[in-house]
Coordinates of C-alpha atoms in Angstrom, one line a residue:
Chain A
M1 CA 10.5 -17.4 -20.6
T2 CA 13.4 -18.8 -22.6
D3 CA 11.6 -22.3 -22.6
D4 CA 10.2 -22.4 -26.1
R5 CA 10.4 -26.0 -26.5
P6 CA 7.4 -27.1 -28.4
M7 CA 4.5 -28.4 -26.3
D8 CA 2.8 -31.4 -27.2
A9 CA -1.0 -31.5 -27.7
T10 CA -1.5 -34.1 -25.1
E11 CA 1.3 -32.8 -22.6
H12 CA -0.2 -30.8 -19.7
P13 CA 1.6 -27.9 -18.7
D14 CA 3.3 -27.6 -15.1
E15 CA 2.0 -25.3 -12.4
G16 CA 4.8 -22.9 -13.1
L17 CA 4.3 -22.5 -16.7
I18 CA 0.5 -21.7 -16.0
H19 CA 1.7 -19.0 -13.4
A20 CA 4.1 -17.9 -16.1
W21 CA 1.3 -17.6 -18.3
L22 CA -1.1 -15.9 -16.2
D23 CA 1.8 -13.4 -15.1
D24 CA 2.1 -12.6 -18.8
A25 CA 5.6 -13.7 -18.6
L26 CA 5.7 -16.3 -21.7
S27 CA 6.6 -15.7 -25.3
A28 CA 3.7 -15.0 -27.7
A29 CA 4.3 -18.2 -29.3
E30 CA 4.5 -20.2 -26.1
A31 CA 1.5 -18.7 -24.8
E32 CA -0.4 -19.4 -27.7
R33 CA 0.5 -23.1 -27.6
L34 CA -0.7 -23.2 -24.0
A35 CA -3.9 -21.2 -24.7
A36 CA -4.7 -23.8 -27.5
H37 CA -3.9 -26.5 -25.0
V38 CA -6.1 -25.2 -22.3
S39 CA -9.0 -24.7 -24.7
T40 CA -9.1 -28.2 -25.3
C41 CA -8.2 -29.8 -21.9
A42 CA -11.0 -29.3 -19.3
E43 CA -8.3 -30.6 -16.6
C44 CA -6.1 -27.8 -17.4
R45 CA -8.9 -25.2 -17.3
A46 CA -9.6 -26.0 -14.0
R47 CA -5.8 -25.8 -13.1
V48 CA -5.7 -22.4 -14.7
A49 CA -8.8 -21.3 -12.6
E50 CA -7.3 -22.6 -9.5
A51 CA -4.1 -20.8 -10.2
R52 CA -5.9 -17.7 -10.7
G53 CA -7.4 -18.1 -7.3
L54 CA -4.0 -18.6 -6.0
I55 CA -2.6 -15.4 -7.3
A56 CA -5.6 -13.2 -6.3
G57 CA -5.3 -14.9 -3.1
A58 CA -1.6 -14.5 -2.3
S59 CA -1.6 -10.9 -3.6
R60 CA -4.5 -10.2 -1.0
I61 CA -2.2 -11.9 1.8
V62 CA 0.7 -10.0 0.8
A63 CA -1.3 -6.7 0.7
A64 CA -2.4 -7.3 4.1
L65 CA 1.2 -6.8 5.1
D66 CA 1.1 -3.2 3.9
D67 CA -1.2 -2.3 7.1
V68 CA 1.7 -1.5 9.1
P69 CA 2.5 1.7 11.4
A70 CA 3.7 4.2 9.0
G71 CA 7.3 6.0 9.4
S72 CA 8.5 9.1 7.4
R73 CA 10.9 9.3 4.7
P74 CA 14.4 10.4 6.0
G75 CA 15.4 14.0 5.6
W76 CA 18.2 13.2 3.3
A77 CA 15.7 11.0 1.2
K78 CA 13.4 14.2 0.9
S79 CA 16.4 16.4 -0.4
A80 CA 17.3 13.6 -2.8
I81 CA 13.8 13.7 -4.1
A82 CA 14.0 17.4 -4.3
A83 CA 17.4 17.2 -6.0
G84 CA 15.8 14.7 -8.6
S85 CA 13.1 17.1 -9.2
A86 CA 14.9 20.3 -9.4
G87 CA 17.8 19.0 -11.1
G88 CA 15.4 17.3 -13.9
A89 CA 17.4 13.9 -13.5
A90 CA 14.7 11.7 -15.3
G91 CA 15.4 8.7 -17.0
V92 CA 13.7 6.2 -14.6
D93 CA 10.2 4.9 -15.5
T94 CA 8.7 5.8 -12.0
S95 CA 5.3 4.6 -12.9
E96 CA 6.7 1.2 -13.3
A97 CA 8.6 1.1 -10.2
E98 CA 5.7 2.3 -8.3
G99 CA 3.7 0.0 -9.8
G100 CA 1.2 2.8 -10.2
A101 CA 1.1 3.5 -6.8
A102 CA 2.2 6.7 -5.0
S103 CA 3.0 7.3 -1.4
V104 CA 0.4 9.2 0.4
P105 CA 0.9 11.1 3.8
K106 CA -0.6 9.6 6.9
G107 CA -1.4 11.7 9.9
G108 CA -1.1 10.5 13.5
G109 CA 1.7 8.2 14.8
S110 CA 2.9 7.4 18.1
L111 CA 4.6 9.3 20.5
W112 CA 7.7 7.2 20.1
R113 CA 7.6 7.9 16.6
R114 CA 7.2 11.5 16.8
L115 CA 10.0 11.9 19.4
R116 CA 12.4 9.7 16.9
V117 CA 15.4 11.7 16.0
T118 CA 15.8 12.1 12.0
P119 CA 18.2 14.3 10.1
G120 CA 15.1 16.4 9.0
R121 CA 14.0 16.7 12.7
A122 CA 17.3 17.8 13.6
A123 CA 17.3 20.2 11.1
L124 CA 14.0 21.6 12.3
A125 CA 15.3 21.9 15.7
A126 CA 18.5 23.7 14.6
T127 CA 16.2 26.0 12.4
I128 CA 13.9 26.7 15.5
L129 CA 16.9 27.4 17.6
V130 CA 18.6 29.9 15.1
A131 CA 15.1 31.6 14.6
I132 CA 14.7 32.1 18.4
G133 CA 18.2 33.5 18.6
I134 CA 17.7 35.8 15.7
T135 CA 14.5 36.9 17.1
L136 CA 16.1 37.7 20.3
T137 CA 18.7 39.4 18.6
Y138 CA 16.3 41.5 16.6
D139 CA 14.2 42.4 19.7
R140 CA 17.5 43.5 21.4
V141 CA 18.6 45.9 18.6
A142 CA 14.8 47.0 18.3
I143 CA 15.1 47.9 22.3
D144 CA 18.6 49.7 22.0
S145 CA 17.4 51.4 18.8
S146 CA 14.3 52.7 20.3
T147 CA 15.9 53.6 23.6
R148 CA 18.6 55.6 21.5
T149 CA 15.8 57.2 19.5
T150 CA 13.9 58.4 22.5
A151 CA 17.2 59.7 23.9
V152 CA 17.9 61.6 20.7
S153 CA 14.4 63.1 20.9
V154 CA 14.5 64.3 24.3
L155 CA 17.9 65.8 23.7
N156 CA 16.9 67.1 20.5
P157 CA 13.2 68.2 20.3
Q158 CA 13.5 69.8 16.9
Q159 CA 14.3 66.3 15.4
S160 CA 11.1 64.9 16.5
D161 CA 10.0 64.7 12.8
V162 CA 12.3 61.6 12.7
P163 CA 10.8 58.8 9.9
A164 CA 8.0 56.6 11.9
A165 CA 10.6 53.7 11.5
T166 CA 12.8 55.3 14.0
S167 CA 10.1 55.7 16.5
P168 CA 9.7 53.2 19.2
E169 CA 6.7 51.7 17.6
G170 CA 8.2 51.8 14.2
A171 CA 11.2 50.0 15.5
A172 CA 9.1 47.3 17.0
S173 CA 7.3 46.9 13.7
E174 CA 10.4 46.7 11.4
A175 CA 11.8 44.0 14.3
A176 CA 8.8 42.0 13.9
K177 CA 9.0 41.6 10.3
P178 CA 11.9 39.5 10.1
R179 CA 10.9 37.7 13.2
D180 CA 7.3 36.7 11.9
A181 CA 9.1 35.6 8.8
L182 CA 11.5 33.3 10.7
L183 CA 8.6 32.1 12.9
D184 CA 6.5 31.3 9.9
S185 CA 9.2 29.4 8.2
A186 CA 9.5 27.5 11.4
V187 CA 6.0 26.8 11.6
A188 CA 5.6 26.0 8.0
K189 CA 8.5 23.5 8.1
N190 CA 6.9 21.8 11.3
V191 CA 3.7 21.6 9.2
R192 CA 5.5 20.1 6.3
I193 CA 7.3 17.7 8.5
A194 CA 4.2 16.7 10.3
Q195 CA 2.6 16.2 6.8
G196 CA 5.3 14.5 5.5
K197 CA 4.8 11.2 7.6
R198 CA 4.4 8.6 4.8
R199 CA 2.1 5.6 4.5
L200 CA 2.9 2.9 2.0
E201 CA 0.3 2.1 -0.4
P202 CA -0.3 -1.5 -1.4
A203 CA 1.2 -2.2 -4.7
R204 CA -1.0 -2.3 -7.7
G205 CA 1.7 -3.8 -10.1
P206 CA 1.1 -7.5 -10.7
A207 CA -1.1 -7.8 -7.7
V208 CA -3.9 -9.4 -9.6
P209 CA -2.8 -10.3 -13.0
A210 CA -4.6 -9.7 -16.2
A211 CA -4.7 -12.9 -17.5
P212 CA -4.3 -13.7 -20.9
P213 CA -7.6 -15.4 -22.1
P214 CA -7.8 -19.0 -21.5
G215 CA -9.2 -20.1 -24.6
T216 CA -12.6 -20.1 -26.5
A217 CA -14.3 -22.1 -24.0
H218 CA -14.8 -21.2 -20.3
E219 CA -16.0 -23.6 -17.5
A220 CA -18.3 -22.5 -14.8
E221 CA -15.2 -22.5 -12.3
A222 CA -12.9 -20.7 -14.7
G223 CA -15.7 -18.1 -15.2
A224 CA -16.5 -17.8 -11.5
A225 CA -12.8 -17.2 -10.8
G226 CA -12.2 -14.8 -13.5
Q227 CA -15.2 -12.7 -12.2
A228 CA -14.2 -13.2 -8.8
V229 CA -10.8 -11.9 -9.6
A230 CA -12.1 -9.1 -11.5
L231 CA -14.6 -8.0 -8.8
G232 CA -11.7 -8.4 -6.3
R233 CA -9.4 -5.8 -8.6
A234 CA -12.1 -3.5 -9.0
A235 CA -12.8 -3.2 -5.3
E236 CA -9.2 -2.9 -4.4
E237 CA -8.8 -0.1 -6.7
A238 CA -11.9 1.6 -5.4
R239 CA -10.6 1.3 -1.8
R240 CA -7.1 2.6 -2.7
E241 CA -8.7 5.4 -4.6
S242 CA -10.9 6.5 -1.6
A243 CA -11.5 10.2 -1.3
P244 CA -9.2 10.6 2.0
V245 CA -6.3 9.0 0.1
M246 CA -7.1 11.2 -3.0
A247 CA -7.4 14.2 -0.5
D248 CA -4.0 13.4 1.1
R249 CA -2.3 12.6 -2.1
A250 CA -3.5 16.1 -3.3
R251 CA -2.1 17.8 -0.2
A252 CA 1.1 15.8 -0.6
D253 CA 1.5 17.3 -4.1
V254 CA 0.8 20.7 -2.7
A255 CA 3.5 20.5 -0.1
G256 CA 5.8 19.0 -2.6
T257 CA 5.3 22.0 -5.1
A258 CA 5.0 24.8 -2.6
P259 CA 8.1 26.9 -2.6
T260 CA 9.3 25.8 0.9
Q261 CA 11.5 22.8 0.1
P262 CA 14.9 23.8 0.9
A263 CA 17.5 23.4 -1.7
P264 CA 19.6 20.3 -1.2
R265 CA 23.3 20.2 -1.5
A266 CA 25.6 17.2 -1.9
T267 CA 28.0 16.3 0.7
A268 CA 31.3 14.8 0.2
A269 CA 29.6 11.5 0.3
G270 CA 27.4 12.6 -2.4
V271 CA 24.3 12.1 -0.6
S272 CA 22.1 15.0 -0.4
E273 CA 21.2 16.5 3.1
M274 CA 19.2 19.1 4.5
A275 CA 19.9 22.7 3.5
P276 CA 21.6 24.9 6.2
P277 CA 19.1 26.2 8.5
S278 CA 19.4 29.8 6.9
A279 CA 18.0 28.2 3.8
P280 CA 14.3 28.1 4.7
T281 CA 14.3 31.8 5.5
A282 CA 13.0 32.2 2.1
E283 CA 9.7 30.6 3.2
T284 CA 7.1 33.0 4.4
G285 CA 3.7 32.9 6.2
A286 CA 2.2 32.7 2.9
A287 CA 2.9 29.3 2.2
V288 CA 1.5 28.2 5.5
Q289 CA -1.9 30.2 4.6
R290 CA -1.8 28.6 1.2
R291 CA -1.4 25.0 2.7
Q292 CA -4.1 25.8 5.4
A293 CA -6.4 27.4 2.7
F294 CA -5.8 24.1 0.7
D295 CA -6.7 21.9 3.4
G296 CA -9.8 23.8 4.4
A297 CA -10.8 23.4 0.9
M298 CA -10.3 19.9 0.6
M299 CA -12.0 19.4 4.0
A300 CA -15.1 21.6 2.7
K301 CA -15.0 19.5 -0.6
T302 CA -15.0 16.2 1.1
S303 CA -17.7 17.0 3.4
A304 CA -19.9 18.5 0.7
N305 CA -19.4 15.6 -1.6
A306 CA -20.2 12.9 1.1
V307 CA -23.4 11.3 0.9
A308 CA -25.6 10.5 4.0
R309 CA -26.3 6.8 4.8
S310 CA -28.6 5.0 2.2
C311 CA -30.3 1.6 1.7
I312 CA -30.7 -0.7 -1.2
L313 CA -33.2 -3.3 -1.5
L314 CA -31.6 -6.5 -3.2
E315 CA -34.1 -9.1 -4.4
S316 CA -33.6 -12.1 -6.6
P317 CA -36.0 -13.8 -8.8
D318 CA -34.3 -16.9 -8.7
P319 CA -35.8 -19.9 -6.4
D320 CA -34.2 -20.1 -3.1
A321 CA -31.8 -17.6 -3.7
R322 CA -29.5 -17.1 -0.7
W323 CA -26.4 -14.6 -0.3
A324 CA -24.2 -16.7 2.0
D325 CA -26.8 -18.0 4.6
Q326 CA -29.1 -15.2 4.2
P327 CA -32.4 -15.5 1.8
F328 CA -33.2 -12.6 -0.5
P329 CA -34.7 -10.0 -0.1
L330 CA -32.0 -8.2 1.7
V331 CA -31.4 -4.7 2.4
L332 CA -28.0 -2.9 2.5
A333 CA -27.6 -0.1 4.8
I334 CA -24.5 1.8 3.2
D335 CA -22.5 4.0 5.6
A336 CA -22.3 7.7 5.0
G337 CA -19.1 8.8 2.9
A338 CA -17.8 10.0 -0.4
P339 CA -20.0 8.6 -3.0
D340 CA -17.0 7.4 -5.1
A341 CA -15.2 5.8 -2.4
S342 CA -15.8 2.2 -0.9
R343 CA -18.3 2.2 2.2
N344 CA -19.1 -0.4 4.7
A345 CA -22.5 -1.6 4.5
A346 CA -24.7 -3.7 7.0
V347 CA -26.9 -6.3 5.7
L348 CA -30.5 -6.1 7.1
T349 CA -33.7 -8.0 6.4
P350 CA -36.4 -5.9 4.7
S351 CA -38.0 -5.7 8.3
G352 CA -34.8 -3.9 9.4
E353 CA -33.4 -6.9 11.5
V354 CA -29.4 -7.0 11.3
T355 CA -28.2 -10.3 9.8
S356 CA -24.9 -11.7 10.4
L357 CA -23.6 -10.4 7.0
R358 CA -21.6 -7.4 6.4
A359 CA -20.7 -5.9 3.1
Q360 CA -18.4 -3.5 1.4
W361 CA -20.2 -1.0 -1.4
S362 CA -17.4 -0.3 -3.9
P363 CA -18.3 1.9 -6.9
R364 CA -16.5 1.1 -10.1
G365 CA -16.2 2.7 -13.4
G366 CA -19.0 3.2 -15.7
D367 CA -21.6 3.5 -12.4
S368 CA -21.4 -0.1 -11.7
V369 CA -20.9 -1.4 -8.2
A370 CA -19.2 -4.4 -6.7
V371 CA -20.6 -5.5 -3.5
L372 CA -18.3 -7.7 -1.5
L373 CA -19.4 -10.1 1.2
R374 CA -18.0 -9.7 4.7
R375 CA -18.7 -13.0 6.4
I376 CA -16.4 -15.3 8.3
G377 CA -16.9 -18.7 6.7
Y378 CA -18.4 -17.4 3.4
S379 CA -16.8 -15.8 0.3
G380 CA -19.0 -13.9 -2.2
S381 CA -19.7 -10.8 -4.1
I382 CA -22.4 -8.9 -6.1
A383 CA -21.7 -7.2 -9.5
L384 CA -24.2 -4.5 -10.0
G385 CA -24.7 -2.6 -13.4
P386 CA -25.2 1.1 -14.0
E387 CA -28.4 2.6 -12.4
S388 CA -31.2 3.4 -14.3
G389 CA -33.8 3.2 -11.6
T390 CA -32.7 -0.2 -10.6
R391 CA -29.5 -2.0 -11.0
A392 CA -29.4 -5.3 -12.5
G393 CA -26.6 -7.7 -11.3
V394 CA -25.4 -11.2 -10.4
A395 CA -24.5 -12.4 -6.9
V396 CA -22.3 -15.4 -6.1
S397 CA -21.5 -16.6 -2.9
A398 CA -20.2 -20.0 -1.2
A399 CA -19.2 -21.4 2.1
A400 CA -15.1 -21.1 1.8
T401 CA -12.3 -22.8 3.1
T402 CA -10.6 -19.5 2.8
Q403 CA -12.0 -16.4 4.0
L404 CA -10.9 -14.3 1.2
E405 CA -13.8 -13.0 -0.4
Q406 CA -12.3 -12.3 -3.8
V407 CA -11.0 -16.0 -4.1
V408 CA -13.0 -19.1 -5.6
V409 CA -10.9 -22.1 -5.0
S410 CA -12.1 -25.6 -4.7
P411 CA -13.8 -26.2 -1.4
A412 CA -12.3 -29.1 -0.5
P413 CA -9.7 -29.0 2.7
A414 CA -6.0 -28.1 1.8
G415 CA -4.8 -31.5 2.5
A416 CA -7.6 -33.0 0.1
R417 CA -6.5 -30.4 -2.6
A418 CA -3.1 -31.1 -2.5
E419 CA -3.8 -35.0 -2.8
S420 CA -6.2 -34.3 -5.9
R421 CA -3.5 -31.9 -7.3
R422 CA -0.8 -34.7 -7.0
A423 CA -3.3 -37.0 -8.9
A424 CA -3.7 -34.5 -11.4
A425 CA -0.1 -34.4 -12.3
P426 CA 1.0 -34.0 -15.9
S427 CA 1.7 -37.7 -16.4
A428 CA -2.0 -38.8 -15.3
A429 CA -3.5 -37.4 -18.2
S430 CA -6.7 -39.3 -17.7
A431 CA -7.2 -38.0 -14.1
A432 CA -10.7 -36.4 -13.2
P433 CA -10.4 -32.4 -12.9
P434 CA -9.8 -31.5 -9.2
A435 CA -12.3 -28.5 -9.6
G436 CA -14.7 -28.1 -6.8
P437 CA -18.7 -27.7 -7.6
P438 CA -19.6 -24.6 -9.8
V439 CA -20.6 -21.5 -7.8
R440 CA -24.2 -20.6 -8.4
Q441 CA -24.8 -17.2 -9.9
L442 CA -27.9 -15.5 -8.9
R443 CA -29.6 -12.9 -10.7
V444 CA -30.3 -9.8 -8.6
T445 CA -31.9 -6.6 -8.8
A446 CA -31.2 -3.5 -6.7
R447 CA -33.2 -0.3 -6.0
A448 CA -32.6 2.5 -3.7
V449 CA -35.3 2.3 -0.7
G450 CA -35.9 4.3 2.6
C451 CA -33.8 2.7 5.6
P452 CA -35.6 0.4 7.8
A453 CA -35.7 1.8 11.5
R454 CA -33.1 0.8 13.6
Chain B
M1 CA 30.3 6.1 -10.4
V2 CA 26.6 6.9 -9.7
T3 CA 26.2 10.4 -9.6
P4 CA 24.2 12.1 -6.9
D5 CA 21.4 13.1 -9.7
R6 CA 21.5 9.7 -10.8
L7 CA 21.0 8.4 -7.1
A8 CA 18.2 11.0 -6.8
A9 CA 16.3 9.6 -9.9
L10 CA 17.0 6.2 -8.6
F11 CA 15.6 7.0 -5.2
N12 CA 12.5 8.6 -6.7
A13 CA 11.7 5.8 -8.7
Y14 CA 12.4 3.1 -6.4
H15 CA 12.2 4.2 -2.8
T16 CA 8.7 3.4 -2.1
P17 CA 8.5 0.1 -3.8
L18 CA 11.7 -0.9 -2.0
V19 CA 10.4 0.0 1.2
R20 CA 7.2 -1.5 0.7
F21 CA 8.9 -4.7 -0.2
L22 CA 11.2 -4.6 2.7
T23 CA 8.2 -3.9 5.1
R24 CA 6.3 -6.8 3.9
R25 CA 9.8 -8.8 4.2
L26 CA 10.5 -7.5 7.7
G27 CA 7.3 -6.5 9.3
D28 CA 9.2 -3.4 10.6
R29 CA 8.7 0.1 8.6
D30 CA 11.8 1.7 10.2
E31 CA 14.0 -1.2 9.9
A32 CA 12.8 -1.3 6.1
E33 CA 13.7 2.3 5.7
E34 CA 17.1 2.0 7.4
I35 CA 18.0 -1.0 5.0
A36 CA 16.5 0.8 2.0
Q37 CA 18.8 3.9 2.7
E38 CA 21.7 1.7 3.1
T39 CA 20.8 0.2 -0.2
F40 CA 20.9 3.5 -1.9
V41 CA 24.1 4.4 -0.4
R42 CA 25.6 1.3 -1.8
A43 CA 24.2 2.3 -5.0
L44 CA 26.1 5.4 -4.8
K45 CA 29.5 3.4 -4.6
Q46 CA 28.7 1.2 -7.7
E47 CA 30.6 2.3 -10.9
T48 CA 27.8 1.2 -12.9
I49 CA 24.5 -0.7 -12.4
A50 CA 23.3 -2.7 -15.6
S51 CA 19.7 -3.7 -14.3
E52 CA 18.9 -1.1 -11.5
R53 CA 15.6 -2.7 -10.1
S54 CA 17.0 -5.9 -9.8
W55 CA 20.1 -4.8 -8.3
L56 CA 18.4 -2.7 -5.7
F57 CA 16.2 -5.5 -4.6
A58 CA 19.0 -7.9 -4.7
V59 CA 21.2 -5.7 -2.6
A60 CA 18.2 -5.0 -0.3
S61 CA 17.6 -9.0 0.1
N62 CA 21.3 -9.5 0.9
L63 CA 21.2 -6.7 3.4
V64 CA 18.2 -8.5 5.0
R65 CA 20.0 -11.6 5.4
D66 CA 23.0 -9.9 6.8
E67 CA 20.9 -8.0 9.3
A68 CA 19.4 -11.4 10.4
R69 CA 22.8 -13.0 11.0
R70 CA 23.5 -10.2 13.4
G71 CA 21.4 -11.8 15.9
A72 CA 18.2 -11.7 17.4
R73 CA 18.8 -8.9 20.1
E74 CA 18.3 -6.0 17.6
R75 CA 15.0 -7.6 16.4
K76 CA 14.0 -8.0 19.9
R77 CA 14.4 -4.3 20.5
H78 CA 12.4 -3.5 17.4
E79 CA 9.6 -5.7 18.3
L80 CA 9.5 -4.1 21.7
I81 CA 9.3 -0.8 20.0
R82 CA 6.6 -2.3 17.7
V83 CA 4.4 -3.5 20.4
R84 CA 4.8 -0.2 22.5
E85 CA 3.8 1.7 19.4
E86 CA 1.0 -0.4 18.7
A87 CA -0.1 -0.2 22.3
E88 CA 0.1 3.7 22.0
S89 CA -2.0 3.7 19.1
S90 CA -4.6 1.2 19.8
V91 CA -6.7 3.8 20.9
E92 CA -10.6 3.0 20.6
P93 CA -9.7 0.3 17.8
G94 CA -13.1 -0.3 15.8
P95 CA -14.2 -3.6 14.8
T96 CA -12.7 -3.2 11.2
S97 CA -9.4 -2.3 12.5
M98 CA -9.4 -5.6 14.7
E99 CA -10.2 -7.3 11.5
R100 CA -7.3 -5.7 9.7
D101 CA -5.0 -6.5 12.6
E102 CA -6.1 -10.3 12.6
D103 CA -5.6 -10.4 8.8
R104 CA -2.1 -8.8 9.2
A105 CA -1.1 -11.1 11.8
L106 CA -2.1 -14.2 10.1
A107 CA -0.5 -12.8 6.8
R108 CA 2.7 -12.2 8.6
Q109 CA 2.5 -15.8 10.1
A110 CA 1.8 -17.3 6.8
I111 CA 4.4 -15.3 5.1
E112 CA 7.1 -16.3 7.4
M113 CA 6.3 -19.8 6.8
L114 CA 7.7 -19.8 3.4
G115 CA 10.8 -20.6 2.4
E116 CA 13.5 -17.7 2.0
R117 CA 13.7 -17.9 -1.7
D118 CA 10.2 -18.3 -2.3
R119 CA 9.1 -15.7 -0.1
E120 CA 11.4 -13.0 -1.7
A121 CA 10.4 -14.0 -5.3
L122 CA 6.6 -13.6 -4.3
L123 CA 7.3 -10.2 -2.6
M124 CA 9.4 -9.1 -5.6
R125 CA 6.6 -10.2 -7.9
E126 CA 4.1 -8.2 -6.1
E127 CA 6.2 -5.3 -6.3
G128 CA 6.1 -5.6 -10.2
L129 CA 9.5 -7.1 -10.8
G130 CA 9.4 -9.3 -14.0
Y131 CA 10.5 -12.7 -14.3
E132 CA 13.8 -11.8 -15.7
E133 CA 14.5 -9.4 -13.0
I134 CA 13.5 -11.7 -10.2
A135 CA 15.7 -14.4 -11.9
E136 CA 18.5 -12.1 -11.7
A137 CA 18.1 -10.8 -8.3
L138 CA 17.8 -14.2 -6.8
D139 CA 20.2 -16.0 -9.0
L140 CA 17.6 -18.4 -10.4
S141 CA 17.1 -19.5 -13.8
L142 CA 14.3 -17.9 -15.9
A143 CA 12.6 -20.9 -16.2
S144 CA 12.2 -21.9 -12.5
V145 CA 10.8 -18.5 -11.9
G146 CA 7.2 -19.6 -12.6
T147 CA 7.8 -22.8 -10.4
T148 CA 9.3 -20.7 -7.7
L149 CA 6.2 -18.3 -7.6
S150 CA 3.6 -21.0 -8.0
R151 CA 5.0 -23.0 -5.1
A152 CA 5.3 -19.8 -3.1
R153 CA 1.8 -18.9 -3.8
R154 CA 0.3 -22.1 -3.1
R155 CA 2.1 -22.5 0.1
L156 CA 1.3 -19.3 1.4
M157 CA -2.5 -19.8 0.7
E158 CA -2.3 -23.3 2.4
A159 CA -0.2 -21.8 5.4
Y160 CA -3.0 -18.8 5.7
E161 CA -5.9 -21.2 5.6
S162 CA -4.3 -23.7 8.0
L163 CA -3.7 -20.6 10.2
Q164 CA -7.3 -19.5 9.8
Q165 CA -8.7 -23.0 10.6
E166 CA -6.5 -22.9 13.7
R167 CA -7.9 -19.6 14.7
S168 CA -11.6 -20.7 14.1
A169 CA -10.9 -23.9 16.1
E170 CA -9.4 -21.7 19.0
R171 CA -12.3 -19.6 19.0
A172 CA -15.1 -22.5 18.8

């Protein structure tokens, strides 16, 4: 930021400045001044906590927009990428631009989308037509050749020891070779087009900011909000890195590195386009076999790594401990799936009765786990440490005015909060902090148990 | 003039975030890809581009506005296509997909309730653009980016909460 004017110790930073601070967009000096102020101002600490909630909540809402029907990159785009890779045209920080995210392919798609004509599909159609034409030509040549050979053999029996390639079977075999190569090429291209359907992955970049430390002192609101944001970030990362996505990404990498990509060429307009239909003839059935073998291996690996449905008993030594509206102890019945991926879980009573709660079991780094509450009207989470027989952790939950489970904001209605914010304007230095009641943190332990009978 | 190689590098780096930004902005993936393609074609015609990412996002935003001015007819056509696609793809949706659909619909409504500048600043920030890049792309002063973003986030949250409460009241 260019606004480096000194901030008076009694002057409260405006909301924009707080957001800029949390977005790490302030200069070091300005950030230091703001941190010093926040460390001594309870009102501003509450506003910082609220701003964190707003940033995390807005990121989550924006990320929800990503769940749209996936299209595919246009053919010219693929060629452009190939040109960039082949030509070594680097110089752009991809990781920054992608926000650390990569496109992953997505199967399926509607009939309408599948029928949509794109340059890539037009090229595929042309390739198939040419392949069919060449195949028919080869067949015709083979038939003519075998007819002539047979006629020669009949007319000249002494020449019957002609090479096998000129016999009818040999001619057919020779003709089959280029035909199979072309068909393999067409099939492989079809597979590549089908696998090329892309799904946009939610951005990771600034979605949940790595906020600078707000100071030496932390109030319960700030701590709870920070923990909620951290849990939300961990859960979101775990969800994005789930096994199917990794498998698709790996498959995309293989497809991208397989020697099947037609060489791009620049048009007069300078935009790369698909290579002429004859280019893919370099591709053979081996590429398809490799891809199929890889797919099979990935599927086998995925199924081999999957774990069965399991149950975790959650207990709390705290009195009147509840998660949302359900008293502890509770049983999480975690769906089967990849062990390192987020999995949905039913929340049961120890006797096996289904409660109104749902949860998401999200493994994090270091064998810790975040359990996110799925219950309309409540927000909550449980952070569990590494397993050593049992896991120890902390559970939080509260009735929410927002259903965003990672967000901890004031439970007052939006209008009332707006009023309280106006009352807490910088000029009103003596106004009371607008923060809501602190979220109660419960100690919990988790251990694996047999699942109750359904 | 931007060379094809340079364009390919730009495309490789920025196509995905640009399409994601445009998809979030428009709610239509096909339209987003078309505008992204047009953005890169325009980049090809540029002599030089100083700040590539902010330039691309600024041009894409301008194209979105131009597209909006071309009338509602085209958008209706896309909406029909989208509805048809959703109808075709809605085979045995599970409860989680229903929840996602609901979240997405609320998010779409909430984001549409923001002002144009607030919305674009927020979506650009979510794509990783820095304050300087956002200021350049939207022709804002650097000092006002934080204010714009804080306002956008607050209004988005309030709109989302309001829509949720309406939805809950309808069900009750």
